[in-house]
Amino acid sequence: MANSAVARVGRDAISETLGREIVDGAHRSGAVLTLESLQQRFGVSRTVARDSVKVLESHGLLYSKRRIGLVVTAAKHWDVMSPSVIAWRLASADARGAFIELTQLRIAVETEAAALAAARRTEVQAHQMLDLAATMRRLGESEQLTEFITADIAFHRLMLEAGGNSMFAALADVVAEVLSGRTQHGLMPTRPMPEALDAHDGVARAIADQDPREARRYMEVLVDEVRSALEE
């Protein structure tokens, strides 16, 4: 059990390092790696190196080519919806561009998700949305940014789930990476903008009032504020 845990940590550390490097351009498309080079670099067994490669292959960053080795793929082949790939992109030199793309996705998805949540939410979910919006305002105004982001992630996850659309709900981890990454990489003000707090309140109230049109409108205001901040 202990050995398997150590191997897992080694695998995760290698895939995390290589994933960040590939996404950041340290290993260009078409570059070739080998299991032997990974063993030597990281001081791990062939099994651990192979397991780390499987993780990266699952994200579309590498593929194995017989008699050649491990070939780095072009960005168009990456699983860009994978939370790991999103995190690596947000830590790369092109973090701002990645944030803008992800915000565009949020505009397309979350506005409709908010309207759907207003139509389908349960009473429990309605109360939870209002409570989370109030918590976010308190934490934001007191500049408790870490706690604020935790509440913000919970707010958006609940909204995506409340509409009963499994495809929207499946995007909760994607949105969570965007929200946490914006803070980790210095793209979030220490004190959230009053307009953003007001928009969260508006979304929560509209969902509680079962008003899809208002829920969509306030969510458009919210994601547009994020887009404007990133494009400045």
Tab-separated table of C-alpha atoms in Angstrom:
chain	number	residue	atom	x	y	z
A	1	MET	CA	0.000	0.000	0.000
A	2	ALA	CA	2.791	2.416	0.942
A	3	ASN	CA	4.725	1.636	-2.248
A	4	SER	CA	1.649	2.220	-4.426
A	5	ALA	CA	1.040	5.563	-2.724
A	6	VAL	CA	4.620	6.633	-3.361
A	7	ALA	CA	4.347	5.541	-6.991
A	8	ARG	CA	1.129	7.531	-7.386
A	9	VAL	CA	2.763	10.658	-5.965
A	10	GLY	CA	5.691	10.179	-8.343
A	11	ARG	CA	3.379	9.686	-11.310
A	12	ASP	CA	1.340	12.778	-10.438
A	13	ALA	CA	4.446	14.927	-9.934
A	14	ILE	CA	5.879	13.911	-13.303
A	15	SER	CA	2.622	14.391	-15.218
A	16	GLU	CA	2.105	17.764	-13.523
A	17	THR	CA	5.609	18.948	-14.429
A	18	LEU	CA	5.504	17.701	-18.004
A	19	GLY	CA	1.938	18.884	-18.510
A	20	ARG	CA	2.867	22.418	-17.499
A	21	GLU	CA	5.980	22.328	-19.684
A	22	ILE	CA	4.144	21.088	-22.782
A	23	VAL	CA	1.308	23.578	-22.434
A	24	ASP	CA	3.781	26.407	-21.844
A	25	GLY	CA	5.743	25.502	-24.971
A	26	ALA	CA	8.886	24.065	-23.405
A	27	HIS	CA	8.305	20.920	-25.491
A	28	ARG	CA	7.084	21.884	-28.950
A	29	SER	CA	4.632	19.947	-31.075
A	30	GLY	CA	6.454	17.009	-32.647
A	31	ALA	CA	9.162	16.862	-29.976
A	32	VAL	CA	10.036	13.323	-28.905
A	33	LEU	CA	10.471	12.101	-25.340
A	34	THR	CA	11.315	8.599	-24.164
A	35	LEU	CA	10.564	6.578	-21.077
A	36	GLU	CA	14.299	6.277	-20.525
A	37	SER	CA	14.774	10.051	-20.518
A	38	LEU	CA	11.931	10.441	-18.038
A	39	GLN	CA	13.405	7.749	-15.782
A	40	GLN	CA	16.754	9.507	-15.771
A	41	ARG	CA	15.365	12.990	-15.291
A	42	PHE	CA	12.969	12.178	-12.455
A	43	GLY	CA	14.793	9.209	-10.925
A	44	VAL	CA	11.789	6.874	-11.126
A	45	SER	CA	11.107	3.347	-12.294
A	46	ARG	CA	9.942	2.517	-15.790
A	47	THR	CA	6.493	1.659	-14.396
A	48	VAL	CA	6.094	5.092	-12.770
A	49	ALA	CA	7.325	6.823	-15.926
A	50	ARG	CA	4.886	4.825	-18.056
A	51	ASP	CA	1.982	5.649	-15.713
A	52	SER	CA	2.772	9.352	-15.897
A	53	VAL	CA	2.794	9.139	-19.694
A	54	LYS	CA	-0.636	7.486	-19.655
A	55	VAL	CA	-1.992	10.488	-17.726
A	56	LEU	CA	-0.653	12.887	-20.347
A	57	GLU	CA	-1.914	10.681	-23.177
A	58	SER	CA	-5.394	10.785	-21.618
A	59	HIS	CA	-5.257	14.598	-21.854
A	60	GLY	CA	-4.130	14.455	-25.483
A	61	LEU	CA	-0.698	15.992	-24.829
A	62	LEU	CA	1.347	12.971	-25.950
A	63	TYR	CA	0.998	9.883	-28.101
A	64	SER	CA	3.219	6.839	-28.450
A	65	LYS	CA	4.782	6.104	-31.830
A	66	ARG	CA	6.407	2.759	-32.429
A	67	ARG	CA	10.223	2.902	-32.730
A	68	ILE	CA	10.104	6.680	-32.231
A	69	GLY	CA	8.991	7.367	-28.673
A	70	LEU	CA	6.533	9.741	-27.036
A	71	VAL	CA	5.503	12.499	-29.411
A	72	VAL	CA	4.227	15.853	-28.136
A	73	THR	CA	0.965	16.790	-29.825
A	74	ALA	CA	-0.242	20.103	-31.205
A	75	ALA	CA	-2.579	22.188	-29.046
A	76	LYS	CA	-5.558	21.353	-31.257
A	77	HIS	CA	-5.377	17.759	-29.957
A	78	TRP	CA	-5.412	18.655	-26.249
A	79	ASP	CA	-8.447	17.913	-24.115
A	80	VAL	CA	-9.056	21.596	-23.426
A	81	MET	CA	-12.055	20.815	-21.192
A	82	SER	CA	-9.932	18.766	-18.800
A	83	PRO	CA	-9.517	20.590	-15.460
A	84	SER	CA	-5.826	19.636	-15.505
A	85	VAL	CA	-5.236	21.111	-18.954
A	86	ILE	CA	-7.171	24.220	-17.957
A	87	ALA	CA	-5.015	24.620	-14.852
A	88	TRP	CA	-1.835	24.227	-16.934
A	89	ARG	CA	-3.040	26.764	-19.490
A	90	LEU	CA	-3.877	29.233	-16.734
A	91	ALA	CA	-0.341	28.838	-15.361
A	92	SER	CA	1.253	29.372	-18.782
A	93	ALA	CA	2.611	32.467	-20.472
A	94	ASP	CA	-0.701	32.719	-22.358
A	95	ALA	CA	-2.819	32.702	-19.202
A	96	ARG	CA	-4.748	35.830	-20.189
A	97	GLY	CA	-5.686	34.372	-23.559
A	98	ALA	CA	-6.861	31.179	-21.870
A	99	PHE	CA	-8.947	33.168	-19.405
A	100	ILE	CA	-10.599	35.085	-22.226
A	101	GLU	CA	-11.482	31.857	-24.066
A	102	LEU	CA	-12.875	30.300	-20.896
A	103	THR	CA	-14.861	33.427	-20.109
A	104	GLN	CA	-16.378	33.261	-23.586
A	105	LEU	CA	-17.403	29.686	-22.783
A	106	ARG	CA	-18.950	30.871	-19.524
A	107	ILE	CA	-20.920	33.568	-21.385
A	108	ALA	CA	-22.308	30.943	-23.741
A	109	VAL	CA	-23.135	28.391	-21.038
A	110	GLU	CA	-23.777	30.122	-17.738
A	111	THR	CA	-26.308	32.624	-19.042
A	112	GLU	CA	-28.528	29.782	-20.252
A	113	ALA	CA	-27.740	27.726	-17.150
A	114	ALA	CA	-28.936	30.587	-14.933
A	115	ALA	CA	-32.233	30.800	-16.815
A	116	LEU	CA	-32.692	27.038	-16.612
A	117	ALA	CA	-31.918	27.052	-12.883
A	118	ALA	CA	-34.609	29.692	-12.358
A	119	ALA	CA	-37.140	27.449	-14.084
A	120	ARG	CA	-36.203	24.190	-12.375
A	121	ARG	CA	-34.555	24.900	-8.991
A	122	THR	CA	-35.850	23.307	-5.816
A	123	GLU	CA	-36.759	25.328	-2.742
A	124	VAL	CA	-33.635	24.088	-0.993
A	125	GLN	CA	-31.468	25.180	-3.917
A	126	ALA	CA	-33.153	28.593	-3.999
A	127	HIS	CA	-32.328	29.189	-0.324
A	128	GLN	CA	-28.785	27.936	-0.831
A	129	MET	CA	-28.244	30.355	-3.726
A	130	LEU	CA	-29.429	33.297	-1.633
A	131	ASP	CA	-27.267	32.228	1.302
A	132	LEU	CA	-24.184	31.873	-0.889
A	133	ALA	CA	-24.732	35.284	-2.484
A	134	ALA	CA	-25.005	36.862	0.982
A	135	THR	CA	-21.875	35.022	2.120
A	136	MET	CA	-19.975	36.211	-0.946
A	137	ARG	CA	-20.928	39.818	-0.269
A	138	ARG	CA	-19.789	39.590	3.350
A	139	LEU	CA	-16.502	37.931	2.434
A	140	GLY	CA	-15.862	40.184	-0.547
A	141	GLU	CA	-16.469	43.402	1.337
A	142	SER	CA	-14.142	42.248	4.121
A	143	GLU	CA	-11.475	41.266	1.526
A	144	GLN	CA	-11.347	37.605	2.595
A	145	LEU	CA	-10.450	36.539	-0.923
A	146	THR	CA	-9.634	32.855	-0.313
A	147	GLU	CA	-12.939	32.237	1.441
A	148	PHE	CA	-14.727	34.373	-1.153
A	149	ILE	CA	-13.476	32.184	-4.021
A	150	THR	CA	-14.585	29.027	-2.189
A	151	ALA	CA	-18.093	30.487	-1.858
A	152	ASP	CA	-18.019	31.706	-5.470
A	153	ILE	CA	-17.167	28.218	-6.734
A	154	ALA	CA	-19.984	26.738	-4.644
A	155	PHE	CA	-22.394	29.374	-6.045
A	156	HIS	CA	-21.612	28.595	-9.683
A	157	ARG	CA	-21.544	24.845	-9.116
A	158	LEU	CA	-24.995	24.969	-7.519
A	159	MET	CA	-26.365	27.123	-10.328
A	160	LEU	CA	-25.047	24.730	-12.989
A	161	GLU	CA	-26.586	21.777	-11.134
A	162	ALA	CA	-29.923	23.425	-10.306
A	163	GLY	CA	-31.166	23.385	-13.889
A	164	GLY	CA	-31.116	19.599	-14.001
A	165	ASN	CA	-29.018	19.561	-17.197
A	166	SER	CA	-26.266	16.972	-16.818
A	167	MET	CA	-24.123	18.625	-19.502
A	168	PHE	CA	-24.147	21.949	-17.660
A	169	ALA	CA	-23.459	20.218	-14.351
A	170	ALA	CA	-20.457	18.460	-15.899
A	171	LEU	CA	-18.874	21.877	-16.513
A	172	ALA	CA	-18.761	22.707	-12.803
A	173	ASP	CA	-15.129	21.612	-12.446
A	174	VAL	CA	-14.174	23.662	-15.503
A	175	VAL	CA	-15.724	26.796	-14.023
A	176	ALA	CA	-14.094	26.032	-10.664
A	177	GLU	CA	-10.661	25.967	-12.322
A	178	VAL	CA	-11.354	29.292	-14.010
A	179	LEU	CA	-12.486	30.946	-10.788
A	180	SER	CA	-9.634	29.636	-8.662
A	181	GLY	CA	-7.056	30.208	-11.409
A	182	ARG	CA	-8.040	33.843	-11.826
A	183	THR	CA	-7.145	34.407	-8.189
A	184	GLN	CA	-3.989	32.295	-8.142
A	185	HIS	CA	-2.528	34.166	-11.095
A	186	GLY	CA	-3.249	37.699	-9.949
A	187	LEU	CA	-6.189	38.447	-12.244
A	188	MET	CA	-8.666	38.977	-9.417
A	189	PRO	CA	-8.838	42.236	-7.400
A	190	THR	CA	-8.290	41.907	-3.657
A	191	ARG	CA	-11.727	43.422	-3.134
A	192	PRO	CA	-14.345	42.102	-5.588
A	193	MET	CA	-16.033	44.789	-7.673
A	194	PRO	CA	-19.375	45.992	-6.234
A	195	GLU	CA	-20.966	45.345	-9.634
A	196	ALA	CA	-19.947	41.671	-9.423
A	197	LEU	CA	-21.419	41.310	-5.932
A	198	ASP	CA	-24.630	42.987	-7.082
A	199	ALA	CA	-24.840	40.683	-10.093
A	200	HIS	CA	-24.446	37.580	-7.898
A	201	ASP	CA	-27.256	38.906	-5.690
A	202	GLY	CA	-29.380	39.493	-8.788
A	203	VAL	CA	-28.802	35.990	-10.142
A	204	ALA	CA	-29.663	34.418	-6.785
A	205	ARG	CA	-32.825	36.493	-6.365
A	206	ALA	CA	-34.004	35.807	-9.905
A	207	ILE	CA	-33.462	32.061	-9.463
A	208	ALA	CA	-35.324	32.142	-6.138
A	209	ASP	CA	-38.146	34.137	-7.784
A	210	GLN	CA	-38.224	31.684	-10.719
A	211	ASP	CA	-37.583	34.484	-13.203
A	212	PRO	CA	-35.491	33.043	-16.067
A	213	ARG	CA	-35.263	36.318	-17.977
A	214	GLU	CA	-33.806	38.218	-15.015
A	215	ALA	CA	-31.510	35.333	-14.117
A	216	ARG	CA	-30.092	35.375	-17.635
A	217	ARG	CA	-29.742	39.166	-17.612
A	218	TYR	CA	-27.847	39.286	-14.319
A	219	MET	CA	-25.575	36.434	-15.371
A	220	GLU	CA	-24.776	38.293	-18.590
A	221	VAL	CA	-23.802	41.307	-16.472
A	222	LEU	CA	-21.623	39.105	-14.259
A	223	VAL	CA	-19.653	37.325	-16.974
A	224	ASP	CA	-19.365	40.504	-19.051
A	225	GLU	CA	-17.747	42.227	-16.052
A	226	VAL	CA	-15.184	39.423	-15.919
A	227	ARG	CA	-14.523	39.666	-19.660
A	228	SER	CA	-14.088	43.430	-19.507
A	229	ALA	CA	-11.626	43.126	-16.630
A	230	LEU	CA	-9.543	40.560	-18.525
A	231	GLU	CA	-9.514	42.519	-21.776
A	232	GLU	CA	-8.321	45.771	-20.184
